[in-house]
Short mmCIF file of C-alpha atoms in Angstrom, two decimals:
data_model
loop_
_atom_site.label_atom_id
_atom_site.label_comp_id
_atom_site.label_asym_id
_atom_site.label_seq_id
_atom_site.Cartn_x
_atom_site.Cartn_y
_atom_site.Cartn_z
CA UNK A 1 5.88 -19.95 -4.37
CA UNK A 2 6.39 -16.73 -2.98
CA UNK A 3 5.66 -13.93 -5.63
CA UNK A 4 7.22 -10.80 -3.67
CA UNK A 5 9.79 -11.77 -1.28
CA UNK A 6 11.53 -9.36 1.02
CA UNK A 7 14.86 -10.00 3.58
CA UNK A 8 15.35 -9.48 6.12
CA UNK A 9 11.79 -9.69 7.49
CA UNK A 10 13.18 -8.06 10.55
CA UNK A 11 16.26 -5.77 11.24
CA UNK A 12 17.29 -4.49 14.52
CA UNK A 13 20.84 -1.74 14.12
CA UNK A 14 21.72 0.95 15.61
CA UNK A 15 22.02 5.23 14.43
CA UNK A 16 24.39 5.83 12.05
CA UNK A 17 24.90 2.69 10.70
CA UNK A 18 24.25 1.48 6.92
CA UNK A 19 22.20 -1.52 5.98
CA UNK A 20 20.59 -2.61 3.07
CA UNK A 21 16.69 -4.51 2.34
CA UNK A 22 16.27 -6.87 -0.63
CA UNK A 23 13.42 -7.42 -2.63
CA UNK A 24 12.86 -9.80 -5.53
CA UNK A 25 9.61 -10.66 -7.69
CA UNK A 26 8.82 -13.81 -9.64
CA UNK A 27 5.38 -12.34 -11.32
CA UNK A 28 7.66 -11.49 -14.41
CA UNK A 29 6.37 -7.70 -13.73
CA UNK A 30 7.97 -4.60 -15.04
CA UNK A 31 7.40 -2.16 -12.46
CA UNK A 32 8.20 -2.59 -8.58
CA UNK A 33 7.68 0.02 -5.92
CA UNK A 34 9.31 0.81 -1.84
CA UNK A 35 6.50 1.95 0.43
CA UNK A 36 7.49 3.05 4.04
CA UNK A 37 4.86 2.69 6.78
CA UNK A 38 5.19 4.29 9.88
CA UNK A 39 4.48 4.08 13.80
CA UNK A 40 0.93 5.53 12.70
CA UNK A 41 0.19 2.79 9.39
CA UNK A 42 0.23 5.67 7.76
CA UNK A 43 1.23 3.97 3.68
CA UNK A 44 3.23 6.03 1.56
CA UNK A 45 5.37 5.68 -1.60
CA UNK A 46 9.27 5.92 -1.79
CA UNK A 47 10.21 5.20 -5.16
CA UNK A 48 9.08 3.19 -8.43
CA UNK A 49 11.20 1.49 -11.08
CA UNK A 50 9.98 0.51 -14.25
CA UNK A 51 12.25 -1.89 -16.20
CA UNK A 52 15.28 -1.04 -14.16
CA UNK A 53 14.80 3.15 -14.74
CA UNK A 54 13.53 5.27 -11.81
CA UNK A 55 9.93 6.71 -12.33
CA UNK A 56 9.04 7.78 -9.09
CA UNK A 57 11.20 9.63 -6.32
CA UNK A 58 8.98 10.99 -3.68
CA UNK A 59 11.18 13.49 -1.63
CA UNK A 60 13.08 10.68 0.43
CA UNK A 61 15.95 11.75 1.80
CA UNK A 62 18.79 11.25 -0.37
CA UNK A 63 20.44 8.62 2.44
CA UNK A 64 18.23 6.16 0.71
CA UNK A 65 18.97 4.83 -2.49
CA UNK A 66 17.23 2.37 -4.47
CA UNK A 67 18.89 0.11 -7.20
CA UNK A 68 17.15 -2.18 -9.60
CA UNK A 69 20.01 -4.32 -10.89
CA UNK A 70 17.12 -6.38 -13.21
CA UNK A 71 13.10 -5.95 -13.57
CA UNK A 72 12.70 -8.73 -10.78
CA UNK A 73 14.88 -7.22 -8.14
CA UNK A 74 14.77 -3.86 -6.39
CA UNK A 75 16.86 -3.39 -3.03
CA UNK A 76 17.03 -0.49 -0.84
CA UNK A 77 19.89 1.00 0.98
CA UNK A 78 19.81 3.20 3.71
CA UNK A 79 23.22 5.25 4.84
CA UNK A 80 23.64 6.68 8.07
CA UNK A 81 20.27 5.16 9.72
CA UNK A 82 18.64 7.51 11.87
CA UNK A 83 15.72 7.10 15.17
CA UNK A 84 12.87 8.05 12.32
CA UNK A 85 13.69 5.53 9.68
CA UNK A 86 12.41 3.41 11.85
CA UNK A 87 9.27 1.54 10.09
CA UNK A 88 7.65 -0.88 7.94
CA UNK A 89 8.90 -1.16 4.34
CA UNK A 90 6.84 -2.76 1.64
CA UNK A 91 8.36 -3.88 -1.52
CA UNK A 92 5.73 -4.09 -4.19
CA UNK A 93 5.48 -5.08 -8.41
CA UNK A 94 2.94 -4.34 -10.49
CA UNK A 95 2.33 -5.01 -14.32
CA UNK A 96 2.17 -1.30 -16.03
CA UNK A 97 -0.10 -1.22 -19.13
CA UNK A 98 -1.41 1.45 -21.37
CA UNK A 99 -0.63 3.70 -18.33
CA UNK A 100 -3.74 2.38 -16.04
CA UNK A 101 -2.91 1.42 -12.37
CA UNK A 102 -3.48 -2.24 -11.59
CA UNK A 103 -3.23 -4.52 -8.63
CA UNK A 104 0.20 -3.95 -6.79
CA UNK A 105 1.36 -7.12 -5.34
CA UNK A 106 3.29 -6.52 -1.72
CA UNK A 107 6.11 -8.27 -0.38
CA UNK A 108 5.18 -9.32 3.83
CA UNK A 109 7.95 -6.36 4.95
CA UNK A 110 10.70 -5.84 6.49
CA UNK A 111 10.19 -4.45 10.15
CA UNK A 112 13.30 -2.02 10.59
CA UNK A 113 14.10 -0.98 13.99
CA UNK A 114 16.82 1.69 14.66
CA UNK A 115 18.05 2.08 17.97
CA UNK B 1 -5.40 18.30 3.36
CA UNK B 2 -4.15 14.62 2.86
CA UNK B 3 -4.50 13.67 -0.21
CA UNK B 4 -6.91 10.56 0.76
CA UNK B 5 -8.98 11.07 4.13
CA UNK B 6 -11.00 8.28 5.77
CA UNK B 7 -12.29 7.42 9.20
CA UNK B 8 -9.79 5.48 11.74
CA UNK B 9 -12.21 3.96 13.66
CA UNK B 10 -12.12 1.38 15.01
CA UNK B 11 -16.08 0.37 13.50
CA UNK B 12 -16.94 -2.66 16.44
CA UNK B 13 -19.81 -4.58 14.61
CA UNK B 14 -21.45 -8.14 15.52
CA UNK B 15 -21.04 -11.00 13.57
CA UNK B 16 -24.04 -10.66 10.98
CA UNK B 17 -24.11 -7.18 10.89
CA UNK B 18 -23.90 -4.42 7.57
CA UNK B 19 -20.89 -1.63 8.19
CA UNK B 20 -20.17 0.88 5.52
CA UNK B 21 -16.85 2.76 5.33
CA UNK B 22 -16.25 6.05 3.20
CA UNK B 23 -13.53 8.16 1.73
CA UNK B 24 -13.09 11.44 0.25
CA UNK B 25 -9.76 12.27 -2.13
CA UNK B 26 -8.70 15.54 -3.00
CA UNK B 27 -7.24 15.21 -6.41
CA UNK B 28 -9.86 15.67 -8.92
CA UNK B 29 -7.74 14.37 -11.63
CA UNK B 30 -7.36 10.74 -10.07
CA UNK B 31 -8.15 8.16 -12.40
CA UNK B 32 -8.23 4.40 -10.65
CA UNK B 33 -9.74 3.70 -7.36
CA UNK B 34 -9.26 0.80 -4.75
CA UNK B 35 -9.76 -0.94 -1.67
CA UNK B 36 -6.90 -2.66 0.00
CA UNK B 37 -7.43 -4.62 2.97
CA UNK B 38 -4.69 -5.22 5.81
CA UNK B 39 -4.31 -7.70 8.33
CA UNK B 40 -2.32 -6.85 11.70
CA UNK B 41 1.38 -7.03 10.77
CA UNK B 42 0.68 -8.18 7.30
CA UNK B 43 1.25 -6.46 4.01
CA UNK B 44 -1.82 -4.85 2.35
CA UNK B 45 -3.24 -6.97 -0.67
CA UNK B 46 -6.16 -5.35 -2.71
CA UNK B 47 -9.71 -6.28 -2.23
CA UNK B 48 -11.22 -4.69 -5.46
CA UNK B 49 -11.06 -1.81 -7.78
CA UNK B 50 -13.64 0.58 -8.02
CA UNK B 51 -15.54 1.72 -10.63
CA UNK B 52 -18.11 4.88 -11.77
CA UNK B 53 -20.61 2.44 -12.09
CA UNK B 54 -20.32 0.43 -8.99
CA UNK B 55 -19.00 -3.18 -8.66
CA UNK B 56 -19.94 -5.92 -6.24
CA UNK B 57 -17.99 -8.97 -5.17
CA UNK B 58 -19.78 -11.16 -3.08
CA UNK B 59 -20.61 -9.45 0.31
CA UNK B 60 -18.22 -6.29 -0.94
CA UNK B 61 -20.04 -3.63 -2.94
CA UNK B 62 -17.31 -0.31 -3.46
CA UNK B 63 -18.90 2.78 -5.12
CA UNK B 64 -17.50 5.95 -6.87
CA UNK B 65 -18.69 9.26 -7.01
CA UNK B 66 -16.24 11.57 -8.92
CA UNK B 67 -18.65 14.62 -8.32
CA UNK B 68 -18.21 14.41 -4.49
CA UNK B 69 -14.97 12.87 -4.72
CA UNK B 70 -16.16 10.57 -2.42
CA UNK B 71 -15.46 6.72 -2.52
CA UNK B 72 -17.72 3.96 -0.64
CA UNK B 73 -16.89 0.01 0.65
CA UNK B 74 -20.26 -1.85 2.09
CA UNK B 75 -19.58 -5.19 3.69
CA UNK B 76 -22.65 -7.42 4.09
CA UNK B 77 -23.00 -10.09 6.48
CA UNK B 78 -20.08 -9.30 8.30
CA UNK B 79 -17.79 -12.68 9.65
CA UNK B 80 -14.97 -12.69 12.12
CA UNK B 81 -12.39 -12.56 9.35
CA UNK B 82 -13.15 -9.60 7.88
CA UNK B 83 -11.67 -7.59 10.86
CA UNK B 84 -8.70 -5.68 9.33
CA UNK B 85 -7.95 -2.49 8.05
CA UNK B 86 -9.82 -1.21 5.33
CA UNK B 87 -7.20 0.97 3.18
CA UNK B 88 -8.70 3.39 0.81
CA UNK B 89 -6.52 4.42 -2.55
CA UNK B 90 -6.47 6.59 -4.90
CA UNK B 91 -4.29 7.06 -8.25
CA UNK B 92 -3.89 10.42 -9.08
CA UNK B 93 -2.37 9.86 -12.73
CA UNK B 94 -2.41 7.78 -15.67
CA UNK B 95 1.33 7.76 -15.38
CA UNK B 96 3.13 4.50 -13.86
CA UNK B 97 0.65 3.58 -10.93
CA UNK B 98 1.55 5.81 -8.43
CA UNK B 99 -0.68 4.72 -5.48
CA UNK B 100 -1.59 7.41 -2.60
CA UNK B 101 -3.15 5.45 0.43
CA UNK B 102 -5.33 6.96 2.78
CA UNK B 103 -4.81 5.90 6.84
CA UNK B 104 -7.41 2.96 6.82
CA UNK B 105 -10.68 2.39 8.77
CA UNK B 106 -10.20 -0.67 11.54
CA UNK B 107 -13.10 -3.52 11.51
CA UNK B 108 -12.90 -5.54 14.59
CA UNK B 109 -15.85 -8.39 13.64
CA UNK B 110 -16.96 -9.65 17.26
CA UNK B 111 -19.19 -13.10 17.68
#
């Protein structure tokens, strides 16, 4: 029973081209997060949904763009790929409550390579 | 400044052995702490929060000290499957969870 669940795990496409991650979350949580990780692990936070509305944009270029069509799914979709997209992206839920941060669950990743 | 700052490492210890890692955060306002822990090509799954007073879990004892801004992980009695990467993060808010991560500190464990 996988509780964050990410495809593809890996995608391999080349510059310019437009392709989209899923994510999906069977923890019945409210709020689910995109995290890119780059060529140096370095962890940082895309966006955050909570109950379908967008909390959290962190200055990503507007070629990405997020869409929660229910609390258990958030997908990503990337237009017009380019050489630095290239990275690591963790899907993640987490229960929100009385506005204190809890444990984020992560999804294993999907390993985008852009060529 | 980043926002969290620890050492990369790697920390090479022997089976056995005591390794402490540290972390400093620059937000003064951050209100939750934790330590994530990440194995090679895996996602990041947390290890334990952190709190003013201190917590211990098992061989893991994490300590906060708002004053210094400065957060601690000790791992006791070290074993070959702790080697990972030790993430330090912070939450800067009491808003919806917005977790900053610092770069991690690499433990290779060896027998």
């Amino acid at each position: 029973d996988t509780a964050v669940s990410q495809t593809p795990k890996y995608l391999v496409t080349q510059m310019g081209n437009d392709k989209s991650i899923k994510c999906e979350q069977n923890l019945g949580h409210d709020t689910m997060y995109w995290y890119k990780q780059d060529s140096k692990k370095f962890l940082k936070i895309m966006f955050s949904y909570n109950n379908k509305e967008l909390i959290i944009n962190e200055t990503v270029p507007n070629r990405f763009s997020p869409k929660s069509p229910d609390k258990a799914h958030l997908n990503l979709h990337i237009n017009s790929l380019e050489l630095g997209d290239s990275a690591v992206y963790f899907c993640a839920s987490s229960q929100v409550a009385s506005g204190l941060a809890y444990e984020q669950y992560f999804g294993p990743g999907t390993r985008l390579t852009v060529t | 400044r980043k926002e969290v700052e620890q050492d990369p490492g790697p920390f090479n210890v022997p089976e056995g052995a005591t390794v402490a890692f540290n972390c400093t955060y620059s937000n003064s306002a951050s209100q939750s702490f934790f330590w994530y822990r990440q194995d090679c090509r895996k996602e990041p799954k947390l290890l334990m929060s952190v709190y003013s007073s201190g917590n211990e879990d098992g061989r893991f004892t994490a300590q906060l000290n708002r004053a210094s801004q400065y957060i601690s992980l000790l791992i006791r009695d070290s074993k070959l499957s702790d080697s990972a990467t030790y993430l330090c993060v912070v939450s800067p808010n009491t808003g919806f969870q917005k977790l900053v991560f610092g770069t991690g500190t690499r433990l290779l464990v060896s027998p």
